[in-house]
Short mmCIF file of C-alpha atoms in Angstrom, two decimals:
data_model
loop_
_atom_site.label_atom_id
_atom_site.label_comp_id
_atom_site.label_asym_id
_atom_site.label_seq_id
_atom_site.Cartn_x
_atom_site.Cartn_y
_atom_site.Cartn_z
CA UNK A 460 -38.52 -7.02 -18.96
CA UNK A 461 -41.59 -5.63 -20.76
CA UNK A 462 -43.78 -6.21 -17.70
CA UNK A 463 -41.23 -4.40 -15.52
CA UNK A 464 -41.14 -1.42 -17.85
CA UNK A 465 -44.95 -1.37 -18.03
CA UNK A 466 -45.21 -1.25 -14.24
CA UNK A 467 -42.75 1.63 -13.88
CA UNK A 468 -43.11 3.88 -16.93
CA UNK A 469 -45.74 5.32 -19.27
CA UNK A 470 -43.24 5.08 -22.12
CA UNK A 471 -40.06 3.00 -22.17
CA UNK A 472 -37.69 1.41 -24.66
CA UNK A 473 -35.93 -1.93 -24.88
CA UNK A 474 -32.89 -2.63 -27.04
CA UNK A 475 -32.76 -5.60 -29.37
CA UNK A 476 -29.65 -6.50 -31.33
CA UNK A 477 -30.61 -4.33 -34.30
CA UNK A 478 -33.19 -1.79 -33.11
CA UNK A 479 -34.92 -0.04 -30.23
CA UNK A 480 -38.47 -1.06 -29.33
CA UNK A 481 -40.51 1.76 -27.79
CA UNK A 482 -43.43 0.64 -25.61
CA UNK A 483 -46.36 2.61 -24.23
CA UNK A 484 -48.12 1.51 -21.03
CA UNK A 485 -51.78 1.42 -20.09
CA UNK A 486 -55.19 2.07 -21.67
CA UNK A 487 -54.79 5.84 -21.96
CA UNK A 488 -51.59 5.48 -23.97
CA UNK A 489 -53.10 2.65 -26.05
CA UNK A 490 -56.00 4.93 -26.91
CA UNK A 491 -53.74 7.85 -27.72
CA UNK A 492 -51.54 5.83 -30.06
CA UNK A 493 -54.57 4.34 -31.84
CA UNK A 494 -55.94 7.83 -32.57
CA UNK A 495 -52.79 9.31 -34.09
CA UNK A 496 -53.30 10.33 -37.76
CA UNK A 497 -52.18 7.98 -40.53
CA UNK A 498 -49.74 10.57 -41.85
CA UNK A 499 -48.02 10.58 -38.45
CA UNK A 500 -47.88 6.87 -37.63
CA UNK A 501 -48.46 3.83 -39.85
CA UNK A 502 -49.65 0.33 -39.06
CA UNK A 503 -48.81 -0.82 -42.60
CA UNK A 504 -45.20 0.33 -42.34
CA UNK A 505 -44.79 -1.35 -38.96
CA UNK A 506 -46.19 -4.65 -40.24
CA UNK A 507 -44.07 -4.34 -43.38
CA UNK A 508 -40.96 -4.08 -41.22
CA UNK A 509 -42.09 -6.77 -38.76
CA UNK A 510 -42.98 -9.49 -41.27
CA UNK A 511 -40.80 -8.20 -44.17
CA UNK A 512 -43.96 -8.21 -46.25
CA UNK A 513 -42.36 -6.99 -49.49
CA UNK A 514 -40.56 -10.34 -49.61
CA UNK A 515 -43.00 -12.65 -47.80
CA UNK A 516 -46.43 -11.33 -48.85
CA UNK A 517 -45.72 -9.18 -51.88
CA UNK A 518 -45.72 -5.38 -52.34
CA UNK A 519 -48.40 -3.72 -50.22
CA UNK A 520 -49.70 -1.62 -53.12
CA UNK A 521 -50.76 -4.88 -54.81
CA UNK A 522 -52.64 -6.09 -51.74
CA UNK A 523 -56.41 -6.02 -52.27
CA UNK A 524 -57.08 -8.64 -49.60
CA UNK A 525 -57.88 -6.18 -46.81
CA UNK A 526 -60.53 -4.32 -48.86
CA UNK A 527 -61.97 -7.70 -49.84
CA UNK A 528 -62.18 -8.67 -46.18
CA UNK A 529 -63.98 -5.42 -45.42
CA UNK A 530 -66.23 -5.90 -48.43
CA UNK A 531 -67.12 -9.55 -47.95
CA UNK A 532 -66.19 -11.13 -44.68
CA UNK A 533 -67.58 -8.40 -42.47
CA UNK A 534 -70.71 -7.43 -44.38
CA UNK A 535 -71.77 -10.84 -45.68
CA UNK A 536 -71.08 -13.20 -42.78
CA UNK A 537 -74.70 -14.36 -42.64
CA UNK A 538 -74.59 -15.32 -46.33
CA UNK A 539 -71.40 -17.36 -46.05
CA UNK A 540 -72.21 -18.89 -42.66
CA UNK A 541 -73.99 -22.02 -44.05
CA UNK A 542 -70.80 -22.89 -45.97
CA UNK A 543 -68.77 -22.49 -42.77
CA UNK A 544 -71.09 -24.84 -40.88
CA UNK A 545 -71.09 -27.38 -43.71
CA UNK A 546 -67.29 -27.43 -43.90
CA UNK A 547 -66.94 -27.79 -40.12
CA UNK A 548 -69.23 -30.82 -40.19
CA UNK A 549 -67.11 -32.38 -42.94
CA UNK A 550 -63.88 -31.57 -41.11
CA UNK A 551 -65.06 -33.21 -37.89
CA UNK A 552 -66.04 -36.37 -39.77
CA UNK A 553 -62.85 -36.59 -41.83
CA UNK A 554 -60.06 -35.17 -39.64
CA UNK A 555 -61.01 -36.05 -36.06
CA UNK A 556 -61.26 -39.48 -34.41
CA UNK A 557 -64.51 -41.42 -34.80
CA UNK A 558 -63.59 -43.83 -32.00
CA UNK A 559 -65.70 -43.90 -28.84
CA UNK A 560 -62.50 -44.66 -26.89
CA UNK A 561 -59.84 -42.07 -26.09
CA UNK A 562 -57.56 -41.28 -29.04
CA UNK A 563 -54.34 -39.34 -28.49
CA UNK A 564 -53.51 -36.46 -30.82
CA UNK A 565 -50.02 -35.02 -30.78
CA UNK A 566 -49.02 -31.78 -32.51
CA UNK A 567 -52.46 -30.24 -32.13
CA UNK A 568 -51.29 -26.94 -33.70
CA UNK A 569 -50.56 -28.76 -36.97
CA UNK A 570 -53.97 -30.46 -36.98
CA UNK A 571 -55.73 -27.16 -36.29
CA UNK A 572 -53.73 -25.41 -39.02
CA UNK A 573 -55.10 -27.92 -41.53
CA UNK A 574 -58.61 -27.67 -40.08
CA UNK A 575 -58.65 -23.88 -40.27
CA UNK A 576 -57.14 -24.00 -43.77
CA UNK A 577 -60.01 -26.14 -45.02
CA UNK A 578 -62.70 -23.96 -43.48
CA UNK A 579 -61.13 -20.67 -44.56
CA UNK A 580 -60.43 -21.85 -48.10
CA UNK A 581 -64.00 -23.06 -48.48
CA UNK A 582 -64.79 -19.34 -48.36
CA UNK A 583 -61.66 -18.08 -50.12
CA UNK A 584 -61.57 -20.38 -53.17
CA UNK A 585 -64.50 -22.81 -52.97
CA UNK A 586 -65.00 -26.53 -52.42
CA UNK A 587 -62.86 -27.99 -55.21
CA UNK A 588 -59.56 -26.54 -54.01
CA UNK A 589 -60.31 -26.63 -50.28
CA UNK A 590 -60.97 -30.38 -50.46
CA UNK A 591 -57.74 -31.04 -52.36
CA UNK A 592 -54.94 -32.18 -50.00
CA UNK A 593 -52.22 -30.94 -52.37
CA UNK A 594 -53.67 -27.44 -52.49
CA UNK A 595 -54.06 -27.34 -48.70
CA UNK A 596 -50.46 -28.44 -48.26
CA UNK A 597 -49.33 -25.54 -50.48
CA UNK A 598 -51.18 -22.86 -48.49
CA UNK A 599 -50.39 -24.28 -45.04
CA UNK A 600 -46.72 -24.69 -45.94
CA UNK A 601 -46.66 -21.13 -47.21
CA UNK A 602 -48.23 -19.77 -44.01
CA UNK A 603 -45.60 -21.61 -41.98
CA UNK A 604 -42.79 -20.44 -44.27
CA UNK A 605 -43.74 -16.78 -43.82
CA UNK A 606 -42.96 -17.16 -40.12
CA UNK A 607 -39.76 -19.03 -40.99
CA UNK A 608 -38.76 -16.26 -43.39
CA UNK A 609 -39.31 -13.63 -40.71
CA UNK A 610 -36.99 -15.47 -38.32
CA UNK A 611 -34.31 -15.74 -41.02
CA UNK A 612 -34.58 -12.06 -41.87
CA UNK A 613 -34.43 -11.08 -38.19
CA UNK A 614 -31.06 -12.81 -37.91
CA UNK A 615 -29.60 -11.08 -40.98
CA UNK A 616 -27.70 -7.79 -40.71
CA UNK A 617 -29.96 -4.99 -41.93
CA UNK A 618 -27.75 -4.15 -44.93
CA UNK A 619 -28.13 -7.69 -46.32
CA UNK A 620 -31.89 -8.04 -45.83
CA UNK A 621 -32.97 -6.80 -49.28
CA UNK A 622 -30.65 -9.32 -50.94
CA UNK A 623 -31.73 -12.19 -48.68
CA UNK A 624 -35.37 -11.17 -49.05
CA UNK A 625 -35.29 -11.43 -52.83
CA UNK A 626 -33.65 -14.84 -52.53
CA UNK A 627 -36.40 -16.29 -50.32
CA UNK A 628 -38.14 -18.87 -52.52
CA UNK A 629 -41.39 -19.63 -50.72
CA UNK A 630 -43.82 -17.03 -52.07
CA UNK A 631 -42.82 -17.54 -55.71
CA UNK A 632 -42.83 -21.31 -55.28
CA UNK A 633 -46.27 -21.30 -53.64
CA UNK A 634 -47.77 -19.18 -56.43
CA UNK A 635 -46.35 -21.51 -59.08
CA UNK A 636 -47.70 -24.59 -57.28
CA UNK A 637 -51.13 -23.01 -56.71
CA UNK A 638 -51.71 -21.99 -60.29
CA UNK A 639 -52.94 -25.36 -61.65
CA UNK A 640 -55.56 -25.54 -58.88
CA UNK A 641 -56.92 -22.02 -59.32
CA UNK A 642 -56.19 -20.87 -62.89
CA UNK A 643 -59.56 -21.92 -64.34
CA UNK A 644 -61.66 -20.57 -61.49
CA UNK A 645 -59.71 -17.30 -61.49
CA UNK A 646 -60.25 -16.91 -65.25
CA UNK A 647 -63.97 -17.59 -64.81
CA UNK A 648 -64.25 -14.97 -62.07
CA UNK A 649 -62.41 -12.36 -64.11
CA UNK A 650 -64.83 -12.94 -67.01
CA UNK A 651 -67.85 -12.72 -64.70
CA UNK A 652 -66.89 -9.18 -63.69
CA UNK A 653 -67.78 -7.96 -67.18
CA UNK A 654 -71.20 -9.63 -67.24
CA UNK A 655 -74.51 -8.02 -66.21
CA UNK A 656 -75.55 -8.91 -62.67
CA UNK A 657 -72.04 -8.95 -61.24
CA UNK A 658 -72.97 -6.37 -58.57
CA UNK A 659 -70.90 -7.24 -55.51
CA UNK A 660 -73.02 -5.23 -53.09
CA UNK A 661 -76.41 -6.89 -53.63
CA UNK A 662 -76.02 -9.28 -56.55
CA UNK A 663 -75.71 -13.09 -56.47
CA UNK A 664 -71.92 -12.83 -56.22
CA UNK A 665 -71.80 -10.72 -53.04
CA UNK A 666 -70.68 -13.73 -50.99
CA UNK A 667 -67.95 -14.78 -53.42
CA UNK A 668 -64.54 -13.87 -52.02
CA UNK A 669 -62.74 -14.51 -55.31
CA UNK A 670 -65.07 -12.05 -57.02
CA UNK A 671 -64.05 -9.38 -54.54
CA UNK A 672 -60.38 -10.15 -55.16
CA UNK A 673 -60.94 -10.16 -58.91
CA UNK A 674 -62.57 -6.73 -58.75
CA UNK A 675 -59.71 -5.31 -56.69
CA UNK A 676 -57.10 -6.84 -58.97
CA UNK A 677 -58.94 -5.58 -62.07
CA UNK A 678 -58.58 -2.02 -60.79
CA UNK A 679 -54.81 -2.57 -60.52
CA UNK A 680 -54.55 -4.06 -64.01
CA UNK A 681 -55.97 -7.56 -63.94
CA UNK A 682 -53.58 -10.50 -63.79
CA UNK A 683 -53.80 -14.05 -62.51
CA UNK A 684 -50.45 -13.54 -60.75
CA UNK A 685 -51.93 -10.76 -58.60
CA UNK A 686 -54.92 -12.97 -57.83
CA UNK A 687 -52.66 -15.81 -56.68
CA UNK A 688 -50.60 -13.42 -54.60
CA UNK A 689 -53.69 -12.12 -52.83
CA UNK A 690 -55.03 -15.62 -52.18
CA UNK A 691 -51.73 -16.31 -50.41
CA UNK A 692 -52.06 -13.12 -48.36
CA UNK A 693 -55.60 -14.12 -47.38
CA UNK A 694 -54.32 -17.51 -46.27
CA UNK A 695 -51.52 -16.13 -44.14
CA UNK A 696 -53.85 -13.59 -42.53
CA UNK A 697 -56.65 -16.11 -42.10
CA UNK A 698 -54.70 -19.14 -40.91
CA UNK A 699 -52.08 -17.94 -38.45
CA UNK A 700 -54.14 -16.18 -35.78
CA UNK A 701 -57.17 -18.48 -36.09
CA UNK A 702 -54.95 -21.53 -35.66
CA UNK A 703 -53.30 -20.03 -32.58
CA UNK A 704 -56.61 -19.02 -30.98
CA UNK A 705 -58.42 -22.30 -31.67
CA UNK A 706 -55.47 -24.42 -30.53
CA UNK A 707 -54.92 -22.47 -27.31
CA UNK A 708 -58.66 -22.67 -26.58
CA UNK A 709 -58.65 -26.46 -26.97
CA UNK A 710 -55.60 -26.69 -24.69
CA UNK A 711 -57.49 -24.63 -22.11
CA UNK A 712 -60.67 -26.71 -22.41
CA UNK A 713 -58.70 -29.94 -22.08
CA UNK A 714 -56.91 -28.68 -18.96
CA UNK A 715 -60.06 -27.27 -17.29
CA UNK A 716 -62.68 -30.00 -17.89
CA UNK A 717 -64.82 -28.62 -15.06
CA UNK A 718 -65.81 -25.77 -17.40
CA UNK A 719 -67.21 -28.03 -20.12
CA UNK A 720 -70.76 -28.68 -18.77
CA UNK A 721 -71.57 -24.96 -18.60
CA UNK A 722 -70.15 -24.41 -22.08
CA UNK A 723 -72.28 -27.20 -23.52
CA UNK A 724 -75.41 -25.81 -21.87
CA UNK A 725 -74.60 -22.41 -23.34
CA UNK A 726 -74.21 -23.89 -26.83
CA UNK A 727 -77.33 -26.07 -26.69
CA UNK A 728 -79.42 -23.19 -25.36
CA UNK A 729 -78.31 -21.01 -28.27
CA UNK A 730 -79.04 -23.52 -31.05
CA UNK A 731 -82.33 -24.74 -29.56
CA UNK A 732 -85.16 -23.75 -31.85
CA UNK A 733 -83.02 -22.13 -34.54
CA UNK A 734 -80.21 -24.58 -35.25
CA UNK A 735 -76.81 -23.44 -36.45
CA UNK A 736 -77.27 -19.82 -37.43
CA UNK A 737 -74.97 -16.83 -37.09
CA UNK A 738 -77.37 -15.40 -34.53
CA UNK A 739 -77.17 -18.61 -32.48
CA UNK A 740 -73.38 -18.43 -32.40
CA UNK A 741 -73.57 -14.78 -31.33
CA UNK A 742 -75.78 -15.88 -28.41
CA UNK A 743 -73.09 -18.23 -27.02
CA UNK A 744 -71.96 -15.72 -24.41
CA UNK A 745 -70.17 -18.10 -22.07
CA UNK A 746 -68.25 -19.73 -24.91
CA UNK A 747 -67.27 -16.30 -26.23
CA UNK A 748 -66.07 -15.30 -22.75
CA UNK A 749 -64.09 -18.54 -22.38
CA UNK A 750 -62.25 -17.97 -25.66
CA UNK A 751 -61.58 -14.31 -24.90
CA UNK A 752 -60.34 -15.12 -21.40
CA UNK A 753 -58.09 -17.83 -22.83
CA UNK A 754 -56.37 -15.25 -25.02
CA UNK A 755 -56.06 -12.81 -22.12
CA UNK A 756 -54.69 -15.47 -19.82
CA UNK A 757 -52.38 -17.38 -22.17
CA UNK A 758 -51.29 -14.67 -24.61
CA UNK A 759 -50.29 -15.33 -28.20
CA UNK A 760 -47.39 -12.89 -28.30
CA UNK A 761 -46.49 -9.89 -26.18
CA UNK A 762 -47.56 -7.11 -28.59
CA UNK A 763 -51.17 -6.10 -29.21
CA UNK A 764 -50.68 -2.90 -31.22
CA UNK A 765 -47.84 -1.58 -33.32
CA UNK A 766 -47.21 1.61 -35.26
CA UNK A 767 -44.21 3.11 -37.06
CA UNK A 768 -43.67 6.84 -36.72
CA UNK A 769 -43.55 8.72 -40.02
CA UNK A 770 -42.96 12.04 -38.28
CA UNK A 771 -41.80 13.14 -34.85
CA UNK A 772 -44.54 12.40 -32.30
CA UNK A 773 -45.05 14.38 -29.10
CA UNK A 774 -47.26 12.41 -26.71
CA UNK A 775 -49.63 14.00 -24.21
CA UNK A 776 -47.16 13.35 -21.38
CA UNK A 777 -44.46 15.28 -23.22
CA UNK A 778 -42.49 12.27 -24.48
CA UNK A 779 -40.91 12.95 -27.87
CA UNK A 780 -40.60 9.98 -30.24
CA UNK A 781 -38.64 10.68 -33.44
CA UNK A 782 -39.60 9.53 -36.91
CA UNK A 783 -38.74 6.01 -38.11
CA UNK A 784 -39.35 4.37 -34.72
CA UNK A 785 -41.67 1.45 -33.99
CA UNK A 786 -44.10 1.95 -31.09
CA UNK A 787 -45.70 -1.04 -29.38
CA UNK A 788 -48.54 -1.57 -26.93
CA UNK A 789 -47.76 -4.69 -24.86
CA UNK A 790 -50.76 -7.01 -24.70
CA UNK A 791 -49.40 -9.40 -22.06
CA UNK A 792 -48.65 -6.61 -19.61
CA UNK A 793 -51.95 -4.86 -20.33
CA UNK A 794 -54.00 -8.03 -19.95
CA UNK A 795 -52.30 -8.91 -16.65
CA UNK A 796 -52.60 -5.44 -15.14
CA UNK A 797 -54.29 -5.73 -11.73
CA UNK A 798 -55.63 -2.20 -12.13
CA UNK A 799 -57.65 -3.42 -15.13
CA UNK A 800 -58.43 -7.03 -14.23
CA UNK A 801 -59.41 -8.54 -10.92
CA UNK A 802 -56.99 -11.33 -10.00
CA UNK A 803 -55.32 -11.26 -13.44
CA UNK A 804 -53.18 -14.33 -12.73
CA UNK A 805 -56.28 -16.53 -12.46
CA UNK A 806 -58.19 -18.05 -15.35
CA UNK A 807 -61.83 -17.01 -14.99
CA UNK A 808 -63.90 -18.43 -17.85
CA UNK A 809 -66.91 -16.18 -17.21
CA UNK A 810 -64.87 -13.01 -16.64
CA UNK A 811 -66.18 -11.16 -19.71
CA UNK A 812 -69.64 -12.76 -19.63
CA UNK A 813 -70.14 -11.54 -16.07
CA UNK A 814 -68.75 -8.11 -16.96
CA UNK A 815 -71.30 -7.80 -19.73
CA UNK A 816 -74.15 -8.59 -17.34
CA UNK A 817 -72.73 -6.27 -14.68
CA UNK A 818 -72.48 -3.31 -17.06
CA UNK A 819 -75.67 -4.09 -18.98
CA UNK A 820 -73.65 -3.98 -22.21
CA UNK A 821 -72.77 -7.59 -23.12
CA UNK A 822 -71.84 -6.69 -26.70
CA UNK A 823 -69.10 -4.35 -25.42
CA UNK A 824 -67.33 -7.29 -23.79
CA UNK A 825 -67.51 -9.83 -26.61
CA UNK A 826 -64.32 -11.23 -28.13
CA UNK A 827 -64.63 -9.10 -31.27
CA UNK A 828 -65.12 -5.89 -29.28
CA UNK A 829 -62.30 -3.39 -29.02
CA UNK A 830 -61.16 -1.45 -25.99
CA UNK A 831 -57.86 0.09 -24.85
CA UNK A 832 -57.91 -2.45 -22.00
CA UNK A 833 -58.13 -5.50 -24.30
CA UNK A 834 -55.90 -5.29 -27.37
CA UNK A 835 -55.67 -8.85 -28.67
CA UNK A 836 -57.01 -7.60 -32.03
CA UNK A 837 -55.48 -4.15 -31.72
CA UNK A 838 -57.59 -1.08 -31.01
CA UNK A 839 -59.14 1.79 -32.91
CA UNK A 840 -59.69 2.25 -36.62
CA UNK A 841 -56.89 -0.15 -37.55
CA UNK A 842 -58.03 -3.06 -35.39
CA UNK A 843 -57.87 -6.44 -37.16
CA UNK A 844 -60.47 -6.27 -39.97
CA UNK A 845 -60.80 -10.05 -40.20
CA UNK A 846 -61.66 -10.59 -36.54
CA UNK A 847 -65.41 -10.95 -37.19
CA UNK A 848 -64.86 -13.79 -39.65
CA UNK A 849 -62.14 -15.38 -37.53
CA UNK A 850 -64.17 -15.34 -34.31
CA UNK A 851 -67.27 -16.68 -36.08
CA UNK A 852 -65.27 -19.60 -37.48
CA UNK A 853 -63.49 -20.30 -34.19
CA UNK A 854 -66.65 -20.19 -32.06
CA UNK A 855 -68.61 -22.38 -34.48
CA UNK A 856 -65.76 -24.88 -34.67
CA UNK A 857 -65.17 -25.05 -30.90
CA UNK A 858 -68.92 -25.31 -30.23
CA UNK A 859 -69.26 -28.27 -32.60
CA UNK A 860 -66.20 -29.95 -31.12
CA UNK A 861 -67.54 -29.57 -27.58
CA UNK A 862 -70.87 -31.15 -28.49
CA UNK A 863 -69.33 -34.07 -30.36
CA UNK A 864 -66.17 -34.78 -28.33
CA UNK A 865 -64.86 -35.17 -24.82
CA UNK A 866 -61.24 -34.09 -24.51
CA UNK A 867 -58.53 -34.05 -21.89
CA UNK A 868 -54.83 -33.28 -21.67
CA UNK A 869 -52.32 -36.10 -21.65
CA UNK A 870 -49.44 -36.27 -19.20
CA UNK A 871 -50.10 -34.44 -15.94
CA UNK A 872 -53.18 -32.73 -17.36
CA UNK A 873 -51.74 -29.22 -17.20
CA UNK A 874 -51.93 -26.59 -19.91
CA UNK A 875 -48.69 -26.70 -21.95
CA UNK A 876 -46.38 -23.71 -21.77
CA UNK A 877 -46.11 -21.33 -24.71
CA UNK A 878 -42.65 -20.58 -26.09
CA UNK A 879 -41.86 -16.92 -26.72
CA UNK A 880 -39.34 -15.96 -29.41
CA UNK A 881 -38.93 -12.21 -29.48
CA UNK A 882 -42.46 -10.83 -29.45
CA UNK A 883 -43.99 -13.95 -31.03
CA UNK A 884 -45.47 -17.05 -29.41
CA UNK A 885 -45.16 -20.68 -30.45
CA UNK A 886 -47.65 -23.19 -29.06
CA UNK A 887 -46.44 -26.59 -27.90
CA UNK A 888 -46.24 -29.23 -30.61
CA UNK A 889 -45.33 -31.93 -28.11
CA UNK A 890 -48.34 -31.65 -25.81
CA UNK A 891 -50.80 -34.50 -26.22
CA UNK A 892 -54.57 -34.03 -26.19
CA UNK A 893 -56.96 -36.97 -26.02
CA UNK A 894 -60.28 -36.92 -27.89
CA UNK A 895 -63.24 -39.26 -27.51
CA UNK A 896 -66.34 -39.19 -29.71
CA UNK A 897 -69.51 -38.65 -27.68
CA UNK A 898 -72.55 -40.83 -28.22
CA UNK A 899 -74.98 -37.90 -28.00
CA UNK A 900 -74.75 -34.11 -28.02
CA UNK A 901 -76.70 -33.60 -24.79
CA UNK A 902 -75.03 -31.48 -22.12
#
């Protein structure tokens, strides 16, 4: 239905059981929506309504996670990269098969959720908690329960949602369970803020995510409860998308084994002479293109951008959209538009790599790059702020997996279908992927 509307109209609406969804079509409209002022349309209000964040993530005014992501994860990626590499090496040794024969793994999304949780929490809270299975179970269960809570709230009549929202137990329960694991380290970080040398721009703590959270929370009126709440927000934001992207990429690799030799050559060429550095990962152009094309081809939901109107909006084509309406840019339809992509129904692993060479601007076609034609991370000033960290983790993880493992799909070898519920996607938990440890890392 969305694809049909996209093909016929610049702006169209679709009725759901409790609301209208207004969609805009094409790059020009995507660009226009992304440039509307924040006092006219709001990403925060749209997300708040979509995920019921007051009940699932906590009040937005208490959220200091996004500034911390801007402050740490984007500006200090080179400083935290050695910890990412170290944790990936540990994860591969402890959570993946060591057998030189084929080993079948079912429910790959669940495995990857736990893998991403360990890597992300190495950065979020440090080694002690990230290596504790009980702590990891708390944060992964919470991330899953946020999605569950959204589905429950979607099914409730609007008038009952505030009551049901306050009755949802998962956020409060997760904070209570987390406290014993983090209380001491949170207290230590809050004390460190008052000591000389706690400069978060250039000091020794600039790569410490908890210090950034502690500083943000201190400005709100420091409390350990706010710290715990923001650690949960960081986990939901950091785990969900990264798990989806890494899992779908492994499904694609396993179902297109003919692509693997070129990917391994790309990886080995990048790390030759410099080892595992952030710069080396940035040089893995074919791997980057493969991951980006996987997300274009498979899709992890049908919406790439969303805004809620705070005032009446008059678009350039004359369409009038009243206040209190959610506007969406459909990613699936955009990414399968034949006017934007040659043969969009085909998976072309080097699509974006070749485009970068063709235009002479490879950086403009990397996975983290934004454009109104590719909106997997949104577009414009409100594009996903954590995409640089997420893509760095995903690329480094997939690159290490490719060098150390052969993999193939079970069954008929085809890529498993993604289930769509509303605008959200759920990856197959029944598909089986086989892994085999390689004897050497040569291409």
